[in-house]
GROMACS .gro file of C-alpha atoms in nm:
model
  374
    1MET     CA    1   2.951  -2.945   4.720
    2LEU     CA    2   2.891  -2.694   5.000
    3PHE     CA    3   2.688  -2.947   5.198
    4GLU     CA    4   2.923  -3.241   5.156
    5LYS     CA    5   3.121  -3.378   5.449
    6TYR     CA    6   3.487  -3.284   5.464
    7GLN     CA    7   3.785  -3.442   5.636
    8LEU     CA    8   4.016  -3.182   5.794
    9ASN     CA    9   4.302  -3.417   5.877
   10GLN     CA   10   4.170  -3.618   6.173
   11ILE     CA   11   3.860  -3.399   6.216
   12SER     CA   12   3.538  -3.491   6.035
   13LEU     CA   13   3.329  -3.189   5.936
   14SER     CA   14   2.958  -3.227   5.860
   15ASN     CA   15   2.972  -2.978   5.571
   16ARG     CA   16   3.206  -2.727   5.406
   17ILE     CA   17   3.057  -2.422   5.574
   18VAL     CA   18   3.272  -2.229   5.823
   19MET     CA   19   3.172  -1.963   6.071
   20PRO     CA   20   3.479  -1.738   6.070
   21PRO     CA   21   3.602  -1.545   6.374
   22MET     CA   22   3.395  -1.239   6.461
   23THR     CA   23   3.459  -1.015   6.760
   24ARG     CA   24   3.140  -0.967   6.965
   25SER     CA   25   3.285  -0.821   7.290
   26ARG     CA   26   3.073  -1.004   7.545
   27SER     CA   27   3.322  -1.158   7.786
   28ALA     CA   28   3.286  -1.117   8.161
   29ALA     CA   29   3.523  -0.963   8.415
   30GLY     CA   30   3.873  -1.098   8.370
   31ASN     CA   31   3.804  -1.145   7.997
   32VAL     CA   32   3.636  -1.479   8.068
   33ALA     CA   33   3.402  -1.649   7.820
   34THR     CA   34   3.049  -1.679   7.954
   35GLU     CA   35   2.745  -1.906   7.949
   36LEU     CA   36   2.583  -1.662   7.706
   37MET     CA   37   2.877  -1.709   7.471
   38ALA     CA   38   2.835  -2.086   7.504
   39THR     CA   39   2.474  -2.050   7.392
   40TYR     CA   40   2.578  -1.831   7.097
   41TYR     CA   41   2.834  -2.077   6.964
   42ALA     CA   42   2.619  -2.386   7.028
   43GLN     CA   43   2.334  -2.225   6.831
   44ARG     CA   44   2.568  -2.213   6.529
   45ALA     CA   45   2.716  -2.561   6.565
   46SER     CA   46   2.559  -2.685   6.241
   47ALA     CA   47   2.847  -2.516   6.058
   48GLY     CA   48   3.108  -2.771   5.955
   49LEU     CA   49   3.363  -2.569   6.153
   50LEU     CA   50   3.331  -2.283   6.398
   51ILE     CA   51   3.628  -2.054   6.456
   52SER     CA   52   3.607  -1.854   6.776
   53GLU     CA   53   3.627  -1.480   6.796
   54GLY     CA   54   3.979  -1.345   6.835
   55THR     CA   55   4.110  -1.458   7.174
   56GLN     CA   56   4.408  -1.271   7.314
   57ILE     CA   57   4.710  -1.476   7.418
   58SER     CA   58   4.807  -1.227   7.691
   59GLN     CA   59   4.694  -0.899   7.839
   60GLN     CA   60   4.944  -0.729   7.610
   61GLY     CA   61   4.763  -0.885   7.314
   62GLN     CA   62   4.427  -0.722   7.392
   63GLY     CA   63   4.304  -0.435   7.179
   64TYR     CA   64   3.933  -0.403   7.251
   65ALA     CA   65   3.695  -0.405   7.545
   66TRP     CA   66   3.535  -0.728   7.666
   67THR     CA   67   3.725  -0.960   7.433
   68PRO     CA   68   3.804  -1.303   7.580
   69GLY     CA   69   4.151  -1.427   7.667
   70ILE     CA   70   4.303  -1.771   7.701
   71TYR     CA   71   4.597  -1.716   7.935
   72THR     CA   72   4.448  -1.764   8.285
   73PRO     CA   73   4.286  -2.068   8.451
   74GLU     CA   74   3.956  -1.879   8.472
   75GLN     CA   75   3.966  -1.805   8.099
   76ILE     CA   76   4.041  -2.169   8.016
   77ALA     CA   77   3.746  -2.276   8.231
   78GLY     CA   78   3.521  -2.019   8.064
   79TRP     CA   79   3.608  -2.149   7.719
   80LYS     CA   80   3.557  -2.508   7.837
   81GLN     CA   81   3.187  -2.441   7.885
   82VAL     CA   82   3.176  -2.306   7.527
   83THR     CA   83   3.352  -2.603   7.370
   84ASP     CA   84   3.143  -2.847   7.573
   85ALA     CA   85   2.825  -2.681   7.447
   86VAL     CA   86   2.944  -2.687   7.084
   87HIS     CA   87   3.048  -3.052   7.103
   88SER     CA   88   2.718  -3.146   7.268
   89ALA     CA   89   2.544  -2.985   6.970
   90GLY     CA   90   2.756  -3.192   6.729
   91GLY     CA   91   2.995  -2.915   6.621
   92LYS     CA   92   3.369  -2.863   6.586
   93ILE     CA   93   3.545  -2.548   6.703
   94PHE     CA   94   3.892  -2.395   6.671
   95ALA     CA   95   4.018  -2.106   6.886
   96GLN     CA   96   4.156  -1.804   6.704
   97LEU     CA   97   4.471  -1.693   6.886
   98TRP     CA   98   4.519  -1.319   6.873
   99HIS     CA   99   4.775  -1.054   6.954
  100VAL     CA  100   4.669  -0.712   6.826
  101GLY     CA  101   5.016  -0.557   6.838
  102ARG     CA  102   4.992  -0.182   6.794
  103VAL     CA  103   4.611  -0.179   6.762
  104SER     CA  104   4.554  -0.126   7.133
  105HIS     CA  105   4.532   0.147   7.392
  106THR     CA  106   4.732   0.226   7.703
  107SER     CA  107   4.418   0.174   7.914
  108LEU     CA  108   4.418  -0.195   7.815
  109GLN     CA  109   4.787  -0.253   7.883
  110ALA     CA  110   4.949  -0.345   8.214
  111ASP     CA  111   5.025  -0.032   8.416
  112GLY     CA  112   4.916   0.185   8.124
  113THR     CA  113   5.222   0.106   7.915
  114GLN     CA  114   5.241   0.151   7.539
  115PRO     CA  115   5.116  -0.116   7.300
  116VAL     CA  116   5.390  -0.304   7.113
  117ALA     CA  117   5.463  -0.351   6.744
  118PRO     CA  118   5.745  -0.447   6.508
  119SER     CA  119   5.809  -0.074   6.458
  120ALA     CA  120   5.696   0.240   6.637
  121ILE     CA  121   5.448   0.346   6.369
  122LEU     CA  122   5.107   0.496   6.446
  123ALA     CA  123   4.812   0.402   6.223
  124GLU     CA  124   4.639   0.738   6.210
  125GLY     CA  125   4.261   0.707   6.228
  126VAL     CA  126   4.263   0.344   6.342
  127LYS     CA  127   4.035   0.322   6.645
  128VAL     CA  128   3.983   0.065   6.917
  129PHE     CA  129   3.668  -0.022   7.115
  130LEU     CA  130   3.701   0.076   7.480
  131ALA     CA  131   3.473   0.051   7.782
  132PRO     CA  132   3.389   0.346   8.006
  133GLU     CA  133   3.538   0.293   8.351
  134GLY     CA  134   3.340   0.031   8.542
  135ALA     CA  135   3.111  -0.062   8.251
  136ALA     CA  136   3.039  -0.432   8.191
  137ALA     CA  137   2.986  -0.600   7.855
  138ASP     CA  138   2.609  -0.621   7.894
  139SER     CA  139   2.592  -0.242   7.923
  140GLY     CA  140   2.687  -0.207   7.557
  141LEU     CA  141   2.842   0.130   7.639
  142GLY     CA  142   3.165   0.099   7.446
  143ILE     CA  143   3.338   0.396   7.284
  144MET     CA  144   3.578   0.418   6.989
  145GLU     CA  145   3.915   0.590   7.036
  146GLN     CA  146   4.237   0.629   6.837
  147HIS     CA  147   4.482   0.354   6.923
  148SER     CA  148   4.786   0.457   7.126
  149MET     CA  149   5.132   0.516   6.987
  150PRO     CA  150   5.320   0.184   6.998
  151ARG     CA  151   5.680   0.111   7.081
  152ALA     CA  152   5.904  -0.132   6.894
  153LEU     CA  153   5.955  -0.477   7.043
  154THR     CA  154   6.300  -0.595   7.148
  155ILE     CA  155   6.421  -0.931   7.021
  156ALA     CA  156   6.388  -1.078   7.370
  157GLU     CA  157   6.026  -0.961   7.386
  158ILE     CA  158   5.956  -1.116   7.047
  159LYS     CA  159   6.080  -1.450   7.179
  160ASP     CA  160   5.850  -1.411   7.481
  161ILE     CA  161   5.549  -1.355   7.255
  162VAL     CA  162   5.634  -1.667   7.054
  163HIS     CA  163   5.626  -1.855   7.385
  164ASP     CA  164   5.291  -1.692   7.471
  165TYR     CA  165   5.141  -1.821   7.145
  166ALA     CA  166   5.259  -2.175   7.214
  167GLN     CA  167   5.122  -2.166   7.569
  168ALA     CA  168   4.791  -2.023   7.448
  169ALA     CA  169   4.765  -2.313   7.202
  170ARG     CA  170   4.818  -2.562   7.485
  171ASN     CA  171   4.556  -2.376   7.688
  172ALA     CA  172   4.312  -2.395   7.396
  173ILE     CA  173   4.345  -2.771   7.376
  174ALA     CA  174   4.303  -2.791   7.755
  175ALA     CA  175   3.983  -2.587   7.712
  176GLY     CA  176   3.848  -2.846   7.469
  177PHE     CA  177   3.907  -2.676   7.134
  178ASP     CA  178   3.964  -2.905   6.837
  179GLY     CA  179   4.249  -2.687   6.713
  180VAL     CA  180   4.367  -2.328   6.681
  181GLU     CA  181   4.384  -2.062   6.414
  182LEU     CA  182   4.662  -1.801   6.432
  183HIS     CA  183   4.529  -1.455   6.350
  184GLY     CA  184   4.779  -1.344   6.089
  185ALA     CA  185   4.541  -1.101   5.917
  186ASN     CA  186   4.359  -0.768   5.943
  187GLY     CA  187   4.655  -0.558   6.048
  188TYR     CA  188   4.732  -0.728   6.381
  189LEU     CA  189   5.073  -0.830   6.515
  190ILE     CA  190   5.165  -1.118   6.283
  191GLU     CA  191   5.062  -0.917   5.978
  192GLN     CA  192   5.241  -0.610   6.114
  193PHE     CA  193   5.564  -0.809   6.092
  194ILE     CA  194   5.483  -0.941   5.743
  195ASP     CA  195   5.372  -0.624   5.566
  196SER     CA  196   5.643  -0.397   5.433
  197GLN     CA  197   5.469  -0.073   5.533
  198THR     CA  198   5.432  -0.167   5.901
  199ASN     CA  199   5.773  -0.327   5.951
  200GLN     CA  200   6.074  -0.094   5.934
  201ARG     CA  201   6.308  -0.307   6.144
  202THR     CA  202   6.671  -0.345   6.042
  203ASP     CA  203   6.745  -0.663   6.241
  204GLU     CA  204   6.662  -1.026   6.157
  205TYR     CA  205   6.288  -0.953   6.182
  206GLY     CA  206   6.279  -0.678   5.918
  207GLY     CA  207   6.395  -0.571   5.577
  208SER     CA  208   6.398  -0.872   5.344
  209LEU     CA  209   6.089  -1.084   5.282
  210GLU     CA  210   6.256  -1.376   5.457
  211ASN     CA  211   6.313  -1.161   5.764
  212ARG     CA  212   5.960  -1.020   5.764
  213LEU     CA  213   5.823  -1.375   5.754
  214ARG     CA  214   6.045  -1.487   6.043
  215PHE     CA  215   5.794  -1.404   6.318
  216LEU     CA  216   5.519  -1.596   6.135
  217LYS     CA  217   5.757  -1.890   6.096
  218GLU     CA  218   5.862  -1.891   6.462
  219VAL     CA  219   5.509  -1.856   6.598
  220THR     CA  220   5.360  -2.120   6.369
  221THR     CA  221   5.645  -2.363   6.433
  222ALA     CA  222   5.617  -2.319   6.810
  223VAL     CA  223   5.240  -2.372   6.805
  224ALA     CA  224   5.271  -2.675   6.575
  225GLU     CA  225   5.528  -2.828   6.810
  226ALA     CA  226   5.301  -2.757   7.107
  227ILE     CA  227   4.979  -2.918   6.981
  228GLY     CA  228   5.056  -3.080   6.644
  229ALA     CA  229   5.065  -2.912   6.303
  230ASP     CA  230   4.750  -3.099   6.197
  231ARG     CA  231   4.549  -2.891   6.446
  232VAL     CA  232   4.684  -2.551   6.337
  233GLY     CA  233   4.548  -2.302   6.085
  234VAL     CA  234   4.663  -1.951   5.991
  235ARG     CA  235   4.442  -1.665   5.876
  236GLN     CA  236   4.580  -1.424   5.618
  237ALA     CA  237   4.440  -1.115   5.447
  238PRO     CA  238   4.673  -1.039   5.156
  239LEU     CA  239   4.473  -0.758   4.995
  240THR     CA  240   4.302  -0.591   5.289
  241THR     CA  241   4.424  -0.259   5.424
  242LEU     CA  242   4.258  -0.291   5.765
  243MET     CA  243   4.426  -0.120   6.058
  244GLY     CA  244   4.663   0.056   5.821
  245ALA     CA  245   4.863  -0.258   5.735
  246MET     CA  246   4.972  -0.280   5.370
  247ASP     CA  247   5.236  -0.463   5.175
  248ASP     CA  248   5.403  -0.326   4.862
  249HIS     CA  249   5.401  -0.664   4.685
  250PRO     CA  250   5.117  -0.867   4.837
  251GLU     CA  251   5.111  -1.157   4.593
  252GLU     CA  252   5.484  -1.219   4.620
  253THR     CA  253   5.473  -1.182   4.998
  254TYR     CA  254   5.173  -1.400   5.072
  255ILE     CA  255   5.253  -1.678   4.829
  256ALA     CA  256   5.596  -1.697   4.994
  257ALA     CA  257   5.413  -1.716   5.329
  258ALA     CA  258   5.194  -1.996   5.193
  259ARG     CA  259   5.502  -2.193   5.085
  260LEU     CA  260   5.648  -2.144   5.432
  261LEU     CA  261   5.330  -2.273   5.595
  262GLN     CA  262   5.331  -2.570   5.358
  263GLU     CA  263   5.680  -2.658   5.480
  264ILE     CA  264   5.562  -2.645   5.842
  265GLY     CA  265   5.271  -2.869   5.747
  266ILE     CA  266   4.976  -2.690   5.907
  267ALA     CA  267   4.616  -2.798   5.851
  268TYR     CA  268   4.482  -2.496   5.669
  269ILE     CA  269   4.523  -2.140   5.550
  270HIS     CA  270   4.218  -1.917   5.592
  271VAL     CA  271   4.221  -1.636   5.336
  272ALA     CA  272   4.014  -1.331   5.430
  273GLU     CA  273   3.919  -1.148   5.114
  274ALA     CA  274   3.853  -0.776   5.133
  275ASP     CA  275   3.480  -0.742   5.200
  276TRP     CA  276   3.398  -0.372   5.204
  277ASP     CA  277   3.237  -0.171   4.923
  278ASN     CA  278   3.472  -0.110   4.628
  279ALA     CA  279   3.732  -0.337   4.790
  280PRO     CA  280   4.008  -0.486   4.574
  281VAL     CA  281   3.902  -0.814   4.414
  282MET     CA  282   4.137  -1.107   4.463
  283PRO     CA  283   4.233  -1.222   4.112
  284VAL     CA  284   4.173  -1.583   4.013
  285ALA     CA  285   4.543  -1.615   3.932
  286PHE     CA  286   4.625  -1.520   4.293
  287LYS     CA  287   4.390  -1.792   4.422
  288GLU     CA  288   4.540  -2.046   4.186
  289ALA     CA  289   4.888  -1.950   4.309
  290TYR     CA  290   4.774  -2.016   4.667
  291ARG     CA  291   4.653  -2.360   4.561
  292THR     CA  292   4.986  -2.436   4.395
  293ALA     CA  293   5.189  -2.316   4.694
  294PHE     CA  294   4.982  -2.479   4.969
  295LYS     CA  295   4.861  -2.839   4.953
  296GLY     CA  296   4.655  -2.838   5.273
  297THR     CA  297   4.301  -2.711   5.320
  298LEU     CA  298   4.216  -2.363   5.192
  299ILE     CA  299   3.932  -2.164   5.348
  300TYR     CA  300   3.804  -1.842   5.190
  301SER     CA  301   3.582  -1.584   5.359
  302GLY     CA  302   3.452  -1.247   5.245
  303LYS     CA  303   3.097  -1.160   5.124
  304TYR     CA  304   3.037  -1.510   4.993
  305THR     CA  305   2.695  -1.611   4.871
  306LYS     CA  306   2.585  -1.968   4.814
  307ALA     CA  307   2.652  -1.930   4.441
  308ARG     CA  308   3.000  -1.780   4.489
  309ALA     CA  309   3.083  -2.049   4.741
  310GLU     CA  310   2.984  -2.329   4.504
  311GLU     CA  311   3.188  -2.167   4.226
  312ALA     CA  312   3.499  -2.148   4.446
  313LEU     CA  313   3.463  -2.511   4.551
  314ARG     CA  314   3.388  -2.630   4.199
  315ASN     CA  315   3.695  -2.455   4.057
  316GLY     CA  316   3.920  -2.591   4.330
  317TRP     CA  317   4.020  -2.252   4.470
  318ALA     CA  318   3.878  -2.339   4.811
  319ASP     CA  319   3.791  -2.645   5.018
  320LEU     CA  320   3.580  -2.468   5.281
  321ILE     CA  321   3.391  -2.137   5.271
  322GLY     CA  322   3.339  -1.892   5.557
  323PHE     CA  323   3.019  -1.692   5.591
  324GLY     CA  324   3.071  -1.414   5.845
  325ARG     CA  325   2.797  -1.159   5.904
  326PRO     CA  326   2.517  -1.391   5.780
  327PHE     CA  327   2.596  -1.620   6.076
  328ILE     CA  328   2.540  -1.334   6.322
  329ALA     CA  329   2.169  -1.317   6.244
  330ASN     CA  330   2.115  -1.672   6.120
  331PRO     CA  331   2.225  -1.938   6.367
  332ASP     CA  332   2.075  -2.200   6.132
  333LEU     CA  333   2.257  -2.061   5.827
  334PRO     CA  334   2.351  -2.401   5.675
  335TYR     CA  335   1.984  -2.504   5.678
  336ARG     CA  336   1.876  -2.174   5.524
  337LEU     CA  337   2.141  -2.199   5.251
  338ALA     CA  338   2.053  -2.560   5.174
  339HIS     CA  339   1.684  -2.470   5.132
  340ASP     CA  340   1.734  -2.127   4.969
  341LEU     CA  341   1.547  -1.955   5.251
  342PRO     CA  342   1.561  -1.580   5.319
  343LEU     CA  343   1.811  -1.457   5.575
  344ASN     CA  344   1.752  -1.248   5.887
  345GLU     CA  345   1.924  -0.910   5.882
  346PRO     CA  346   2.178  -0.850   6.160
  347LYS     CA  347   2.130  -0.567   6.407
  348ARG     CA  348   2.452  -0.372   6.368
  349GLU     CA  349   2.399  -0.174   6.687
  350HIS     CA  350   2.444  -0.500   6.881
  351PHE     CA  351   2.759  -0.623   6.705
  352PHE     CA  352   2.995  -0.523   6.989
  353GLY     CA  353   2.902  -0.550   7.354
  354GLY     CA  354   2.557  -0.591   7.502
  355SER     CA  355   2.342  -0.878   7.620
  356ALA     CA  356   2.140  -1.149   7.445
  357GLU     CA  357   1.965  -0.896   7.222
  358GLY     CA  358   2.115  -0.909   6.876
  359TYR     CA  359   2.330  -1.201   6.988
  360THR     CA  360   2.136  -1.515   7.080
  361ASP     CA  361   1.777  -1.404   7.007
  362TYR     CA  362   1.762  -1.436   6.627
  363PRO     CA  363   1.479  -1.666   6.512
  364LEU     CA  364   1.534  -1.998   6.339
  365ALA     CA  365   1.380  -2.071   6.001
  366THR     CA  366   1.225  -2.389   6.137
  367THR     CA  367   1.162  -2.557   6.468
  368GLN     CA  368   1.380  -2.853   6.367
  369THR     CA  369   1.700  -2.908   6.563
  370LEU     CA  370   2.013  -2.753   6.425
  371SER     CA  371   2.183  -3.090   6.405
  372SER     CA  372   1.925  -3.228   6.159
  373THR     CA  373   2.048  -3.340   5.819
  374TYR     CA  374   2.001  -3.136   5.507
   0.00000   0.00000   0.00000
């Protein structure tokens, strides 16, 4: 099943393999996507669907050094060379729209102001990747530092961010993306509103589950109205505790979120399962509840092997499967999986920042073109 074609609304995918978003911190000055990034994504275009690395919707939304944005003309033009390269290689690509919320640093914010969040809560020990003054991405000289203390957003500011998401979605389509994915996972802004332990607001954006889901509803609705719901996905991570974001009742919360997204009519939900050692396992009953609540496409990512992927597809829990880290070192991953070939090991020291080394120089299993059939 993994190698079957799949119809994602109006978009025809060559297989059911997804490359999920992975931050690689290689954008140029002005947070502009580069020709090197175009090469990287085009190399991996044999995936049924590529989802770009997290792409900030505004300067305020940035949390790490050298991550690309999609809010200036230069950034749109930079991404256009990426999408052109992917499409020329026969691939499909969505942009992941990202606002990190509190997981940022004053050095990344305009005029050194505080990062923003639903509530002024510090995630102790949560670090961000920063660049030494004057260092470019190809230097690879990033450093990790504790994120800065955030301040709580006003209601007017929340409305402004909803607008920023909608405009970023329009920009993504102008840049040639086939659709967008809203980053509602991994402890960033949308999840900070959803999760009970990161949202202590007492207004219409906090307290009850309905209120905590309001920001998700407003952002998703605005983006769907901007570009069409059939080109919108949302990523969720119901059981992860990344960036200090946790919910007291994750199954109740995230199945309610899935029902909400079903009502809006988006294309897919992308569930990020916890993927670290001794991480909580997502129960089958939870996956079945997702399927009941949401009738669109379901993508799952998180330490999937070929066998686990086929099991998830066979049992109807998922329609598409994301393979994250294996795609870093194996640009021809679908071919390798189809032929049960060994995988290259990624060079972790080159995950964030740097040049082509550990980015676009991994060998292919064969000299055939990546667009060849399986």
